[in-house]
């Protein structure tokens, strides 16, 4: 087996975050009543914090806290509601020593989260939803996850049309990267994300996963978010019954293995333990490959 070990550290480096010799695992904490994968489970601050601490214990390197569901068809919540959901959770997890990322498309929410100790901004709109957000990130000088996105969740699936999904997502990510740099963001702090499931159907998601090298080519670290998404449910369906959301974690860990082997900087997952194990296995195999054969032999 040949794993193309990234030569410059796993997935490249992001100014402001320590280097690591393997793909990172970002644990998801949705403080929402309606996210598709875990909606309602951690809707109050106390259970969200306890969940975050559990994900850290299971090996999460980063925690991504969000207060607005982005599932297909979801309506937006007000900024005030979003901030009331995330602020106490970010504050307590940051105080516990976690590297917290705030999953928001709003500058005002990112500002509240950064004030409460968040260290990374994860913007699923890639700077398109709120032009103040790239400017805020630039002023704060924090790492910025810029995801491929075409429209808000209510109608994003109407825009899931591509002639060549890899080439188009790559070109649009390049455009988002150029725009956030023009807004003052430090290019060395940008992480790119193909946005699996956002204005994409299952075929599009599989095609993107099959060609992460084309996205790596953009020269910035990659974050991959496949966890529990419906394209996994469709792959594992029985008849017309999608595999239930909470039974998609083994498939998620398989995607983690592939993404890590392709040199991804991080995976964003709900079930941390299996992915934390998977990224370590991939890094260990890569380390063995890069050493001389201990037997000096032919096989
Ligand atoms: N997916 C969701 C939410 N935030 N952020 C990034 N960077 N990448 C993703 O793929 C992504 C995200 C939707 O999934 P969820 O509702 O389970 O959190």
PDB file of C-alpha atoms and ligand atoms in Angstrom:
ATOM      1  CA  UNK A   1       0.000   0.000   0.000  1.00  0.00           C
ATOM      2  CA  UNK A   2       1.317   3.451  -0.727  1.00  0.00           C
ATOM      3  CA  UNK A   3       0.043   6.370   1.245  1.00  0.00           C
ATOM      4  CA  UNK A   4       1.257   9.642  -0.222  1.00  0.00           C
ATOM      5  CA  UNK A   5       2.702  11.084   2.989  1.00  0.00           C
ATOM      6  CA  UNK A   6       2.413  14.859   2.928  1.00  0.00           C
ATOM      7  CA  UNK A   7       5.946  16.190   2.977  1.00  0.00           C
ATOM      8  CA  UNK A   8       5.194  19.390   4.854  1.00  0.00           C
ATOM      9  CA  UNK A   9       3.377  17.989   7.851  1.00  0.00           C
ATOM     10  CA  UNK A  10      -0.073  16.492   7.682  1.00  0.00           C
ATOM     11  CA  UNK A  11      -2.167  18.550   5.320  1.00  0.00           C
ATOM     12  CA  UNK A  12       0.158  21.535   5.521  1.00  0.00           C
ATOM     13  CA  UNK A  13       0.338  24.102   8.273  1.00  0.00           C
ATOM     14  CA  UNK A  14      -2.108  26.697   9.484  1.00  0.00           C
ATOM     15  CA  UNK A  15      -0.572  29.752  11.092  1.00  0.00           C
ATOM     16  CA  UNK A  16      -1.764  30.009  14.681  1.00  0.00           C
ATOM     17  CA  UNK A  17      -2.204  26.262  15.230  1.00  0.00           C
ATOM     18  CA  UNK A  18       0.464  23.744  16.234  1.00  0.00           C
ATOM     19  CA  UNK A  19       1.701  21.317  13.573  1.00  0.00           C
ATOM     20  CA  UNK A  20       0.733  17.660  13.951  1.00  0.00           C
ATOM     21  CA  UNK A  21       2.105  14.534  12.289  1.00  0.00           C
ATOM     22  CA  UNK A  22      -1.337  13.220  11.389  1.00  0.00           C
ATOM     23  CA  UNK A  23      -4.764  14.286  10.175  1.00  0.00           C
ATOM     24  CA  UNK A  24      -6.692  16.123  12.904  1.00  0.00           C
ATOM     25  CA  UNK A  25     -10.101  15.117  14.198  1.00  0.00           C
ATOM     26  CA  UNK A  26     -12.625  17.894  14.711  1.00  0.00           C
ATOM     27  CA  UNK A  27     -15.523  16.815  16.920  1.00  0.00           C
ATOM     28  CA  UNK A  28     -18.943  18.286  16.134  1.00  0.00           C
ATOM     29  CA  UNK A  29     -21.133  19.923  18.770  1.00  0.00           C
ATOM     30  CA  UNK A  30     -24.398  21.167  17.349  1.00  0.00           C
ATOM     31  CA  UNK A  31     -26.213  23.230  19.969  1.00  0.00           C
ATOM     32  CA  UNK A  32     -29.401  23.067  17.939  1.00  0.00           C
ATOM     33  CA  UNK A  33     -32.801  21.435  18.206  1.00  0.00           C
ATOM     34  CA  UNK A  34     -32.800  20.492  14.500  1.00  0.00           C
ATOM     35  CA  UNK A  35     -29.423  19.452  13.019  1.00  0.00           C
ATOM     36  CA  UNK A  36     -29.888  16.408  10.852  1.00  0.00           C
ATOM     37  CA  UNK A  37     -27.385  14.187  12.585  1.00  0.00           C
ATOM     38  CA  UNK A  38     -27.711  14.959  16.264  1.00  0.00           C
ATOM     39  CA  UNK A  39     -30.385  17.659  16.407  1.00  0.00           C
ATOM     40  CA  UNK A  40     -31.863  17.998  19.845  1.00  0.00           C
ATOM     41  CA  UNK A  41     -29.375  15.772  21.637  1.00  0.00           C
ATOM     42  CA  UNK A  42     -27.212  18.628  22.865  1.00  0.00           C
ATOM     43  CA  UNK A  43     -29.605  21.551  22.647  1.00  0.00           C
ATOM     44  CA  UNK A  44     -28.939  22.854  26.169  1.00  0.00           C
ATOM     45  CA  UNK A  45     -25.573  24.280  27.173  1.00  0.00           C
ATOM     46  CA  UNK A  46     -24.867  21.782  29.932  1.00  0.00           C
ATOM     47  CA  UNK A  47     -25.358  18.675  27.773  1.00  0.00           C
ATOM     48  CA  UNK A  48     -23.417  20.295  24.912  1.00  0.00           C
ATOM     49  CA  UNK A  49     -20.471  21.002  27.226  1.00  0.00           C
ATOM     50  CA  UNK A  50     -20.530  17.491  28.660  1.00  0.00           C
ATOM     51  CA  UNK A  51     -20.622  16.109  25.130  1.00  0.00           C
ATOM     52  CA  UNK A  52     -17.641  18.274  24.156  1.00  0.00           C
ATOM     53  CA  UNK A  53     -15.632  17.044  27.135  1.00  0.00           C
ATOM     54  CA  UNK A  54     -16.477  13.485  26.148  1.00  0.00           C
ATOM     55  CA  UNK A  55     -15.268  14.110  22.571  1.00  0.00           C
ATOM     56  CA  UNK A  56     -12.005  15.510  23.930  1.00  0.00           C
ATOM     57  CA  UNK A  57     -11.554  12.406  26.067  1.00  0.00           C
ATOM     58  CA  UNK A  58     -12.127  10.288  22.974  1.00  0.00           C
ATOM     59  CA  UNK A  59      -9.309  12.041  21.117  1.00  0.00           C
ATOM     60  CA  UNK A  60     -10.753  15.121  19.419  1.00  0.00           C
ATOM     61  CA  UNK A  61      -8.059  17.637  18.473  1.00  0.00           C
ATOM     62  CA  UNK A  62     -10.550  20.434  17.812  1.00  0.00           C
ATOM     63  CA  UNK A  63     -14.194  21.046  18.751  1.00  0.00           C
ATOM     64  CA  UNK A  64     -16.567  22.712  16.289  1.00  0.00           C
ATOM     65  CA  UNK A  65     -19.483  24.431  18.042  1.00  0.00           C
ATOM     66  CA  UNK A  66     -22.483  25.505  15.966  1.00  0.00           C
ATOM     67  CA  UNK A  67     -25.825  27.070  16.868  1.00  0.00           C
ATOM     68  CA  UNK A  68     -27.558  27.080  13.477  1.00  0.00           C
ATOM     69  CA  UNK A  69     -28.555  23.977  11.556  1.00  0.00           C
ATOM     70  CA  UNK A  70     -27.427  23.850   7.927  1.00  0.00           C
ATOM     71  CA  UNK A  71     -29.264  20.656   6.985  1.00  0.00           C
ATOM     72  CA  UNK A  72     -30.923  20.810   3.534  1.00  0.00           C
ATOM     73  CA  UNK A  73     -34.105  22.866   3.757  1.00  0.00           C
ATOM     74  CA  UNK A  74     -33.318  24.344   7.194  1.00  0.00           C
ATOM     75  CA  UNK A  75     -34.637  27.815   8.009  1.00  0.00           C
ATOM     76  CA  UNK A  76     -32.256  30.346   9.543  1.00  0.00           C
ATOM     77  CA  UNK A  77     -32.253  31.239  13.233  1.00  0.00           C
ATOM     78  CA  UNK A  78     -31.812  34.806  14.450  1.00  0.00           C
ATOM     79  CA  UNK A  79     -28.329  36.025  15.337  1.00  0.00           C
ATOM     80  CA  UNK A  80     -29.440  36.551  18.938  1.00  0.00           C
ATOM     81  CA  UNK A  81     -30.691  32.971  19.233  1.00  0.00           C
ATOM     82  CA  UNK A  82     -27.555  31.578  17.604  1.00  0.00           C
ATOM     83  CA  UNK A  83     -25.315  33.540  19.975  1.00  0.00           C
ATOM     84  CA  UNK A  84     -27.304  32.584  23.060  1.00  0.00           C
ATOM     85  CA  UNK A  85     -26.855  28.935  22.083  1.00  0.00           C
ATOM     86  CA  UNK A  86     -23.126  28.955  21.393  1.00  0.00           C
ATOM     87  CA  UNK A  87     -21.579  31.537  23.746  1.00  0.00           C
ATOM     88  CA  UNK A  88     -21.781  29.580  27.034  1.00  0.00           C
ATOM     89  CA  UNK A  89     -20.694  26.343  25.367  1.00  0.00           C
ATOM     90  CA  UNK A  90     -17.677  27.948  23.664  1.00  0.00           C
ATOM     91  CA  UNK A  91     -16.686  29.694  26.892  1.00  0.00           C
ATOM     92  CA  UNK A  92     -16.750  26.555  28.995  1.00  0.00           C
ATOM     93  CA  UNK A  93     -15.000  24.313  26.482  1.00  0.00           C
ATOM     94  CA  UNK A  94     -12.306  26.918  25.795  1.00  0.00           C
ATOM     95  CA  UNK A  95     -11.801  27.319  29.557  1.00  0.00           C
ATOM     96  CA  UNK A  96     -11.371  23.539  29.749  1.00  0.00           C
ATOM     97  CA  UNK A  97      -8.468  23.831  27.307  1.00  0.00           C
ATOM     98  CA  UNK A  98     -10.178  22.828  24.059  1.00  0.00           C
ATOM     99  CA  UNK A  99      -9.256  24.406  20.739  1.00  0.00           C
ATOM    100  CA  UNK A 100     -12.732  25.557  19.747  1.00  0.00           C
ATOM    101  CA  UNK A 101     -13.918  26.460  16.298  1.00  0.00           C
ATOM    102  CA  UNK A 102     -17.141  28.412  15.819  1.00  0.00           C
ATOM    103  CA  UNK A 103     -19.367  27.126  13.012  1.00  0.00           C
ATOM    104  CA  UNK A 104     -21.191  30.226  11.828  1.00  0.00           C
ATOM    105  CA  UNK A 105     -21.868  32.313   8.745  1.00  0.00           C
ATOM    106  CA  UNK A 106     -22.361  35.507  10.773  1.00  0.00           C
ATOM    107  CA  UNK A 107     -19.668  38.002  11.751  1.00  0.00           C
ATOM    108  CA  UNK A 108     -21.593  38.991  14.888  1.00  0.00           C
ATOM    109  CA  UNK A 109     -21.721  35.387  16.111  1.00  0.00           C
ATOM    110  CA  UNK A 110     -18.063  34.781  15.277  1.00  0.00           C
ATOM    111  CA  UNK A 111     -17.180  37.910  17.240  1.00  0.00           C
ATOM    112  CA  UNK A 112     -19.087  36.698  20.309  1.00  0.00           C
ATOM    113  CA  UNK A 113     -17.470  33.268  20.047  1.00  0.00           C
ATOM    114  CA  UNK A 114     -13.943  34.665  19.647  1.00  0.00           C
ATOM    115  CA  UNK A 115     -14.541  36.850  22.685  1.00  0.00           C
ATOM    116  CA  UNK A 116     -15.541  33.714  24.581  1.00  0.00           C
ATOM    117  CA  UNK A 117     -12.374  31.840  23.649  1.00  0.00           C
ATOM    118  CA  UNK A 118     -12.928  30.307  20.202  1.00  0.00           C
ATOM    119  CA  UNK A 119      -9.710  30.161  18.162  1.00  0.00           C
ATOM    120  CA  UNK A 120     -10.949  29.186  14.687  1.00  0.00           C
ATOM    121  CA  UNK A 121     -13.838  30.390  12.510  1.00  0.00           C
ATOM    122  CA  UNK A 122     -15.606  27.743  10.397  1.00  0.00           C
ATOM    123  CA  UNK A 123     -17.711  29.506   7.761  1.00  0.00           C
ATOM    124  CA  UNK A 124     -19.746  27.065   5.671  1.00  0.00           C
ATOM    125  CA  UNK A 125     -20.553  29.892   3.257  1.00  0.00           C
ATOM    126  CA  UNK A 126     -16.878  30.504   2.510  1.00  0.00           C
ATOM    127  CA  UNK A 127     -17.284  34.226   3.076  1.00  0.00           C
ATOM    128  CA  UNK A 128     -20.350  34.644   0.851  1.00  0.00           C
ATOM    129  CA  UNK A 129     -23.180  34.884   3.395  1.00  0.00           C
ATOM    130  CA  UNK A 130     -21.811  37.811   5.401  1.00  0.00           C
ATOM    131  CA  UNK A 131     -19.100  40.002   3.852  1.00  0.00           C
ATOM    132  CA  UNK A 132     -18.239  41.275   7.339  1.00  0.00           C
ATOM    133  CA  UNK A 133     -17.092  37.807   8.386  1.00  0.00           C
ATOM    134  CA  UNK A 134     -13.862  37.638   6.314  1.00  0.00           C
ATOM    135  CA  UNK A 135     -13.057  41.177   7.507  1.00  0.00           C
ATOM    136  CA  UNK A 136     -13.603  40.163  11.132  1.00  0.00           C
ATOM    137  CA  UNK A 137     -11.413  37.067  10.685  1.00  0.00           C
ATOM    138  CA  UNK A 138      -8.713  39.232   9.089  1.00  0.00           C
ATOM    139  CA  UNK A 139      -8.773  41.674  11.999  1.00  0.00           C
ATOM    140  CA  UNK A 140      -8.759  38.878  14.589  1.00  0.00           C
ATOM    141  CA  UNK A 141      -5.935  37.025  12.810  1.00  0.00           C
ATOM    142  CA  UNK A 142      -7.429  33.574  13.452  1.00  0.00           C
ATOM    143  CA  UNK A 143      -7.550  30.436  11.272  1.00  0.00           C
ATOM    144  CA  UNK A 144     -10.503  30.442   8.863  1.00  0.00           C
ATOM    145  CA  UNK A 145     -12.237  27.392   7.376  1.00  0.00           C
ATOM    146  CA  UNK A 146     -13.605  28.424   3.981  1.00  0.00           C
ATOM    147  CA  UNK A 147     -16.127  25.907   2.679  1.00  0.00           C
ATOM    148  CA  UNK A 148     -17.563  25.489  -0.811  1.00  0.00           C
ATOM    149  CA  UNK A 149     -21.184  26.722  -0.705  1.00  0.00           C
ATOM    150  CA  UNK A 150     -23.608  28.138  -3.220  1.00  0.00           C
ATOM    151  CA  UNK A 151     -26.700  29.211  -1.277  1.00  0.00           C
ATOM    152  CA  UNK A 152     -28.485  29.006   2.047  1.00  0.00           C
ATOM    153  CA  UNK A 153     -29.850  25.617   3.060  1.00  0.00           C
ATOM    154  CA  UNK A 154     -33.454  26.419   2.152  1.00  0.00           C
ATOM    155  CA  UNK A 155     -32.646  26.194  -1.575  1.00  0.00           C
ATOM    156  CA  UNK A 156     -29.071  24.954  -1.903  1.00  0.00           C
ATOM    157  CA  UNK A 157     -30.065  21.640  -3.460  1.00  0.00           C
ATOM    158  CA  UNK A 158     -31.608  23.533  -6.423  1.00  0.00           C
ATOM    159  CA  UNK A 159     -28.032  24.516  -7.261  1.00  0.00           C
ATOM    160  CA  UNK A 160     -26.590  20.986  -7.221  1.00  0.00           C
ATOM    161  CA  UNK A 161     -25.757  21.085 -10.947  1.00  0.00           C
ATOM    162  CA  UNK A 162     -22.275  20.606 -12.354  1.00  0.00           C
ATOM    163  CA  UNK A 163     -20.735  19.503 -15.647  1.00  0.00           C
ATOM    164  CA  UNK A 164     -17.524  18.565 -13.852  1.00  0.00           C
ATOM    165  CA  UNK A 165     -18.026  18.785 -10.107  1.00  0.00           C
ATOM    166  CA  UNK A 166     -14.342  18.489  -9.170  1.00  0.00           C
ATOM    167  CA  UNK A 167     -13.223  21.194 -11.607  1.00  0.00           C
ATOM    168  CA  UNK A 168     -16.079  23.526 -10.654  1.00  0.00           C
ATOM    169  CA  UNK A 169     -15.727  23.111  -6.888  1.00  0.00           C
ATOM    170  CA  UNK A 170     -11.982  23.597  -7.266  1.00  0.00           C
ATOM    171  CA  UNK A 171     -12.458  26.787  -9.295  1.00  0.00           C
ATOM    172  CA  UNK A 172     -15.092  28.136  -6.887  1.00  0.00           C
ATOM    173  CA  UNK A 173     -12.874  27.370  -3.874  1.00  0.00           C
ATOM    174  CA  UNK A 174     -10.045  29.235  -5.598  1.00  0.00           C
ATOM    175  CA  UNK A 175     -12.435  32.168  -6.046  1.00  0.00           C
ATOM    176  CA  UNK A 176     -13.465  32.074  -2.343  1.00  0.00           C
ATOM    177  CA  UNK A 177      -9.787  31.907  -1.347  1.00  0.00           C
ATOM    178  CA  UNK A 178      -8.948  34.917  -3.525  1.00  0.00           C
ATOM    179  CA  UNK A 179     -11.879  36.884  -2.089  1.00  0.00           C
ATOM    180  CA  UNK A 180     -11.038  36.267   1.561  1.00  0.00           C
ATOM    181  CA  UNK A 181      -7.398  37.150   0.910  1.00  0.00           C
ATOM    182  CA  UNK A 182      -8.601  40.361  -0.773  1.00  0.00           C
ATOM    183  CA  UNK A 183     -10.604  41.055   2.411  1.00  0.00           C
ATOM    184  CA  UNK A 184      -7.361  40.888   4.377  1.00  0.00           C
ATOM    185  CA  UNK A 185      -7.314  37.283   5.593  1.00  0.00           C
ATOM    186  CA  UNK A 186      -3.821  35.773   5.877  1.00  0.00           C
ATOM    187  CA  UNK A 187      -3.609  33.030   3.217  1.00  0.00           C
ATOM    188  CA  UNK A 188      -1.542  30.969   5.669  1.00  0.00           C
ATOM    189  CA  UNK A 189      -4.570  30.799   7.976  1.00  0.00           C
ATOM    190  CA  UNK A 190      -7.073  29.474   5.441  1.00  0.00           C
ATOM    191  CA  UNK A 191      -8.305  25.877   5.445  1.00  0.00           C
ATOM    192  CA  UNK A 192     -10.424  24.832   2.443  1.00  0.00           C
ATOM    193  CA  UNK A 193     -13.381  22.431   2.519  1.00  0.00           C
ATOM    194  CA  UNK A 194     -15.293  20.994  -0.473  1.00  0.00           C
ATOM    195  CA  UNK A 195     -18.564  21.177   1.487  1.00  0.00           C
ATOM    196  CA  UNK A 196     -19.883  17.655   0.990  1.00  0.00           C
ATOM    197  CA  UNK A 197     -23.688  17.736   0.782  1.00  0.00           C
ATOM    198  CA  UNK A 198     -23.899  21.509   0.304  1.00  0.00           C
ATOM    199  CA  UNK A 199     -25.443  22.067  -3.143  1.00  0.00           C
ATOM    200  CA  UNK A 200     -24.223  18.547  -3.980  1.00  0.00           C
ATOM    201  CA  UNK A 201     -25.902  15.207  -4.480  1.00  0.00           C
ATOM    202  CA  UNK A 202     -24.414  11.827  -3.607  1.00  0.00           C
ATOM    203  CA  UNK A 203     -22.650  11.446  -6.981  1.00  0.00           C
ATOM    204  CA  UNK A 204     -21.017  14.831  -6.516  1.00  0.00           C
ATOM    205  CA  UNK A 205     -19.824  13.928  -3.004  1.00  0.00           C
ATOM    206  CA  UNK A 206     -18.299  10.626  -4.155  1.00  0.00           C
ATOM    207  CA  UNK A 207     -16.576  12.302  -7.102  1.00  0.00           C
ATOM    208  CA  UNK A 208     -15.029  14.899  -4.786  1.00  0.00           C
ATOM    209  CA  UNK A 209     -13.833  12.227  -2.350  1.00  0.00           C
ATOM    210  CA  UNK A 210     -12.325  10.324  -5.256  1.00  0.00           C
ATOM    211  CA  UNK A 211     -10.212  13.310  -6.269  1.00  0.00           C
ATOM    212  CA  UNK A 212      -9.048  15.087  -3.127  1.00  0.00           C
ATOM    213  CA  UNK A 213      -5.682  15.448  -4.846  1.00  0.00           C
ATOM    214  CA  UNK A 214      -7.241  18.013  -7.207  1.00  0.00           C
ATOM    215  CA  UNK A 215      -8.321  20.065  -4.191  1.00  0.00           C
ATOM    216  CA  UNK A 216      -4.999  19.612  -2.382  1.00  0.00           C
ATOM    217  CA  UNK A 217      -3.567  21.239  -5.459  1.00  0.00           C
ATOM    218  CA  UNK A 218      -5.053  24.547  -4.311  1.00  0.00           C
ATOM    219  CA  UNK A 219      -2.157  24.639  -1.872  1.00  0.00           C
ATOM    220  CA  UNK A 220      -4.108  25.004   1.357  1.00  0.00           C
ATOM    221  CA  UNK A 221      -4.959  22.402   4.013  1.00  0.00           C
ATOM    222  CA  UNK A 222      -8.226  20.529   3.519  1.00  0.00           C
ATOM    223  CA  UNK A 223     -11.021  19.791   5.967  1.00  0.00           C
ATOM    224  CA  UNK A 224     -13.473  17.034   5.023  1.00  0.00           C
ATOM    225  CA  UNK A 225     -16.963  16.810   6.527  1.00  0.00           C
ATOM    226  CA  UNK A 226     -18.678  13.565   5.512  1.00  0.00           C
ATOM    227  CA  UNK A 227     -19.911  12.519   8.942  1.00  0.00           C
ATOM    228  CA  UNK A 228     -23.335  10.830   8.943  1.00  0.00           C
ATOM    229  CA  UNK A 229     -24.361  12.629   5.756  1.00  0.00           C
ATOM    230  CA  UNK A 230     -27.141  11.221   3.588  1.00  0.00           C
ATOM    231  CA  UNK A 231     -24.869  10.032   0.788  1.00  0.00           C
ATOM    232  CA  UNK A 232     -23.536   7.491   3.311  1.00  0.00           C
ATOM    233  CA  UNK A 233     -27.105   6.580   4.293  1.00  0.00           C
ATOM    234  CA  UNK A 234     -27.906   6.069   0.605  1.00  0.00           C
ATOM    235  CA  UNK A 235     -24.893   3.838   0.008  1.00  0.00           C
ATOM    236  CA  UNK A 236     -25.893   1.628   2.935  1.00  0.00           C
ATOM    237  CA  UNK A 237     -29.639   1.640   2.283  1.00  0.00           C
ATOM    238  CA  UNK A 238     -31.935  -1.361   2.440  1.00  0.00           C
ATOM    239  CA  UNK A 239     -34.417  -1.043  -0.390  1.00  0.00           C
ATOM    240  CA  UNK A 240     -35.638   2.521  -0.241  1.00  0.00           C
ATOM    241  CA  UNK A 241     -34.784   2.855   3.468  1.00  0.00           C
ATOM    242  CA  UNK A 242     -31.686   4.973   4.033  1.00  0.00           C
ATOM    243  CA  UNK A 243     -29.367   3.656   6.751  1.00  0.00           C
ATOM    244  CA  UNK A 244     -30.433   5.614   9.884  1.00  0.00           C
ATOM    245  CA  UNK A 245     -28.298   8.628  10.716  1.00  0.00           C
ATOM    246  CA  UNK A 246     -26.847   7.203  13.923  1.00  0.00           C
ATOM    247  CA  UNK A 247     -25.806   4.003  12.108  1.00  0.00           C
ATOM    248  CA  UNK A 248     -23.482   5.764   9.679  1.00  0.00           C
ATOM    249  CA  UNK A 249     -20.438   6.066  11.930  1.00  0.00           C
ATOM    250  CA  UNK A 250     -18.527   3.057  10.593  1.00  0.00           C
ATOM    251  CA  UNK A 251     -18.868   4.423   7.071  1.00  0.00           C
ATOM    252  CA  UNK A 252     -17.788   7.820   8.384  1.00  0.00           C
ATOM    253  CA  UNK A 253     -14.635   6.268   9.830  1.00  0.00           C
ATOM    254  CA  UNK A 254     -13.948   4.646   6.448  1.00  0.00           C
ATOM    255  CA  UNK A 255     -14.127   8.086   4.829  1.00  0.00           C
ATOM    256  CA  UNK A 256     -11.805   9.415   7.541  1.00  0.00           C
ATOM    257  CA  UNK A 257      -9.259   6.742   6.631  1.00  0.00           C
ATOM    258  CA  UNK A 258      -9.414   7.659   2.949  1.00  0.00           C
ATOM    259  CA  UNK A 259      -9.290  11.392   3.606  1.00  0.00           C
ATOM    260  CA  UNK A 260      -6.323  11.034   5.965  1.00  0.00           C
ATOM    261  CA  UNK A 261      -4.524   8.837   3.435  1.00  0.00           C
ATOM    262  CA  UNK A 262      -5.126  11.517   0.808  1.00  0.00           C
ATOM    263  CA  UNK A 263      -3.401  14.049   3.089  1.00  0.00           C
ATOM    264  CA  UNK A 264      -6.406  15.884   4.543  1.00  0.00           C
ATOM    265  CA  UNK A 265      -5.582  18.310   7.343  1.00  0.00           C
ATOM    266  CA  UNK A 266      -8.684  17.402   9.349  1.00  0.00           C
ATOM    267  CA  UNK A 267     -11.976  15.534   9.307  1.00  0.00           C
ATOM    268  CA  UNK A 268     -15.118  16.888  10.958  1.00  0.00           C
ATOM    269  CA  UNK A 269     -17.020  14.058  12.674  1.00  0.00           C
ATOM    270  CA  UNK A 270     -19.712  13.388  15.256  1.00  0.00           C
ATOM    271  CA  UNK A 271     -18.311  10.063  16.487  1.00  0.00           C
ATOM    272  CA  UNK A 272     -14.740  10.936  17.394  1.00  0.00           C
ATOM    273  CA  UNK A 273     -13.357   7.678  18.731  1.00  0.00           C
ATOM    274  CA  UNK A 274     -13.305   5.652  15.524  1.00  0.00           C
ATOM    275  CA  UNK A 275     -11.904   8.519  13.470  1.00  0.00           C
ATOM    276  CA  UNK A 276      -9.263   9.279  16.125  1.00  0.00           C
ATOM    277  CA  UNK A 277      -8.135   5.662  15.821  1.00  0.00           C
ATOM    278  CA  UNK A 278      -8.270   5.730  12.025  1.00  0.00           C
ATOM    279  CA  UNK A 279      -6.072   8.822  11.629  1.00  0.00           C
ATOM    280  CA  UNK A 280      -3.464   7.246  13.907  1.00  0.00           C
ATOM    281  CA  UNK A 281      -3.421   4.054  11.874  1.00  0.00           C
ATOM    282  CA  UNK A 282      -2.968   6.006   8.640  1.00  0.00           C
ATOM    283  CA  UNK A 283      -0.145   8.093  10.116  1.00  0.00           C
ATOM    284  CA  UNK A 284       1.583   4.985  11.441  1.00  0.00           C
ATOM    285  CA  UNK A 285       1.452   3.214   8.085  1.00  0.00           C
ATOM    286  CA  UNK A 286       2.756   6.337   6.386  1.00  0.00           C
ATOM    287  CA  UNK A 287       5.629   6.555   8.898  1.00  0.00           C
ATOM    288  CA  UNK A 288       6.543   2.901   8.265  1.00  0.00           C
ATOM    289  CA  UNK A 289       6.544   3.510   4.524  1.00  0.00           C
ATOM    290  CA  UNK A 290       8.887   6.434   4.804  1.00  0.00           C
ATOM    291  CA  UNK A 291      11.477   4.403   6.760  1.00  0.00           C
ATOM    292  CA  UNK A 292      13.993   2.029   5.205  1.00  0.00           C
ATOM    293  CA  UNK A 293      12.854  -1.589   5.154  1.00  0.00           C
ATOM    294  CA  UNK A 294      14.041  -2.974   8.549  1.00  0.00           C
ATOM    295  CA  UNK A 295      14.812  -6.353   6.939  1.00  0.00           C
ATOM    296  CA  UNK A 296      16.510  -4.722   3.983  1.00  0.00           C
ATOM    297  CA  UNK A 297      14.625  -7.287   2.016  1.00  0.00           C
ATOM    298  CA  UNK A 298      12.754  -7.682  -1.166  1.00  0.00           C
ATOM    299  CA  UNK A 299       9.265  -8.515   0.030  1.00  0.00           C
TER     300      UNK A 299
HETATM  301  N1  LIG B   1     -21.134  20.224   7.505  1.00  0.00           N
HETATM  302  C1  LIG B   1     -22.107  20.628   8.339  1.00  0.00           C
HETATM  303  C2  LIG B   1     -21.932  21.752   9.185  1.00  0.00           C
HETATM  304  N2  LIG B   1     -20.764  22.425   9.183  1.00  0.00           N
HETATM  305  N3  LIG B   1     -18.583  22.719   8.359  1.00  0.00           N
HETATM  306  C3  LIG B   1     -17.600  22.341   7.533  1.00  0.00           C
HETATM  307  N4  LIG B   1     -16.447  23.039   7.514  1.00  0.00           N
HETATM  308  N5  LIG B   1     -17.725  21.284   6.686  1.00  0.00           N
HETATM  309  C4  LIG B   1     -18.868  20.535   6.639  1.00  0.00           C
HETATM  310  O1  LIG B   1     -18.934  19.587   5.833  1.00  0.00           O
HETATM  311  C5  LIG B   1     -19.948  20.916   7.497  1.00  0.00           C
HETATM  312  C6  LIG B   1     -19.762  22.028   8.361  1.00  0.00           C
HETATM  313  C7  LIG B   1     -23.411  19.900   8.351  1.00  0.00           C
HETATM  314  O2  LIG B   1     -23.375  18.779   9.145  1.00  0.00           O
HETATM  315  P1  LIG B   1     -23.982  18.722  10.652  1.00  0.00           P
HETATM  316  O3  LIG B   1     -25.374  19.266  10.604  1.00  0.00           O
HETATM  317  O4  LIG B   1     -23.932  17.329  11.022  1.00  0.00           O
HETATM  318  O5  LIG B   1     -23.107  19.559  11.540  1.00  0.00           O
END
